[in-house]
Short mmCIF file of C-alpha atoms in Angstrom, two decimals:
data_model
loop_
_atom_site.label_atom_id
_atom_site.label_comp_id
_atom_site.label_asym_id
_atom_site.label_seq_id
_atom_site.Cartn_x
_atom_site.Cartn_y
_atom_site.Cartn_z
CA UNK U 16 -25.73 19.61 -0.43
CA UNK U 17 -28.65 22.41 -0.76
CA UNK U 18 -26.83 24.49 1.34
CA UNK U 19 -23.75 24.54 -0.40
CA UNK U 20 -24.86 24.38 -4.18
CA UNK U 21 -21.62 24.97 -5.64
CA UNK U 22 -20.06 21.73 -3.98
CA UNK U 23 -23.15 19.62 -5.72
CA UNK U 24 -20.46 18.30 -8.23
CA UNK U 25 -18.77 16.17 -5.22
CA UNK U 26 -22.09 14.61 -3.88
CA UNK U 27 -22.68 13.73 -7.71
CA UNK U 28 -19.02 12.21 -7.88
CA UNK U 29 -17.88 11.09 -4.66
CA UNK U 30 -20.57 10.77 -1.74
CA UNK U 31 -22.78 7.95 -1.27
CA UNK U 32 -25.90 8.66 0.93
CA UNK U 33 -28.43 6.30 2.49
CA UNK U 34 -31.27 6.46 4.25
CA UNK U 35 -32.57 3.29 4.82
CA UNK U 36 -30.86 2.77 8.11
CA UNK U 37 -33.10 4.03 11.19
CA UNK U 38 -30.27 3.49 13.94
CA UNK U 39 -26.54 2.62 14.34
CA UNK U 40 -26.88 -0.83 14.03
CA UNK U 41 -28.64 -0.58 10.54
CA UNK U 42 -25.99 2.01 9.67
CA UNK U 43 -23.08 -0.34 10.17
CA UNK U 44 -25.10 -3.25 8.66
CA UNK U 45 -25.30 -0.88 5.27
CA UNK U 46 -22.05 0.36 5.81
CA UNK U 47 -21.06 -3.52 5.35
CA UNK U 48 -22.94 -3.52 2.37
CA UNK U 49 -21.45 -0.73 0.69
CA UNK U 50 -17.80 -1.30 1.66
CA UNK U 51 -17.84 -4.77 0.23
CA UNK U 52 -19.83 -3.72 -2.67
CA UNK U 53 -17.36 -1.22 -3.34
CA UNK U 54 -14.42 -3.48 -2.67
CA UNK U 55 -13.01 -1.30 0.22
CA UNK U 56 -10.49 -2.97 2.72
CA UNK U 57 -10.43 0.06 5.02
CA UNK U 58 -12.65 3.18 6.22
CA UNK U 59 -12.47 6.31 7.57
CA UNK U 60 -15.58 6.83 10.37
CA UNK U 61 -17.03 10.40 10.97
CA UNK U 62 -19.42 10.85 13.50
CA UNK U 63 -19.84 13.05 16.37
CA UNK U 64 -17.76 12.70 19.66
CA UNK U 65 -20.77 11.17 21.71
CA UNK U 66 -21.57 8.52 19.23
CA UNK U 67 -17.93 7.28 18.05
CA UNK U 68 -17.72 4.63 20.65
CA UNK U 69 -21.13 3.32 19.89
CA UNK U 70 -20.38 3.88 16.02
CA UNK U 71 -17.08 1.77 16.29
CA UNK U 72 -18.97 -0.97 18.48
CA UNK U 73 -21.48 -1.69 15.99
CA UNK U 74 -19.21 -1.34 12.93
CA UNK U 75 -16.55 -4.16 14.78
CA UNK U 76 -19.56 -6.65 14.79
CA UNK U 77 -20.17 -6.16 11.10
CA UNK U 78 -16.47 -5.56 9.47
CA UNK U 79 -13.64 -7.59 9.81
CA UNK U 80 -10.64 -6.45 12.28
#
């Protein structure tokens, strides 16, 4: 957001950032909380190639199939 100030409007309306998680398990827990609070039934996971298997594993423990 700081690097591309003209995109700040997207962060204000459409991006939620959370800084409480300290690891992948915490990210999955926070993702579950966020998705439930906002009524989402599906998500698109975006992360690095090497991190995707772990992210999907931890999310599968938190979110229904």
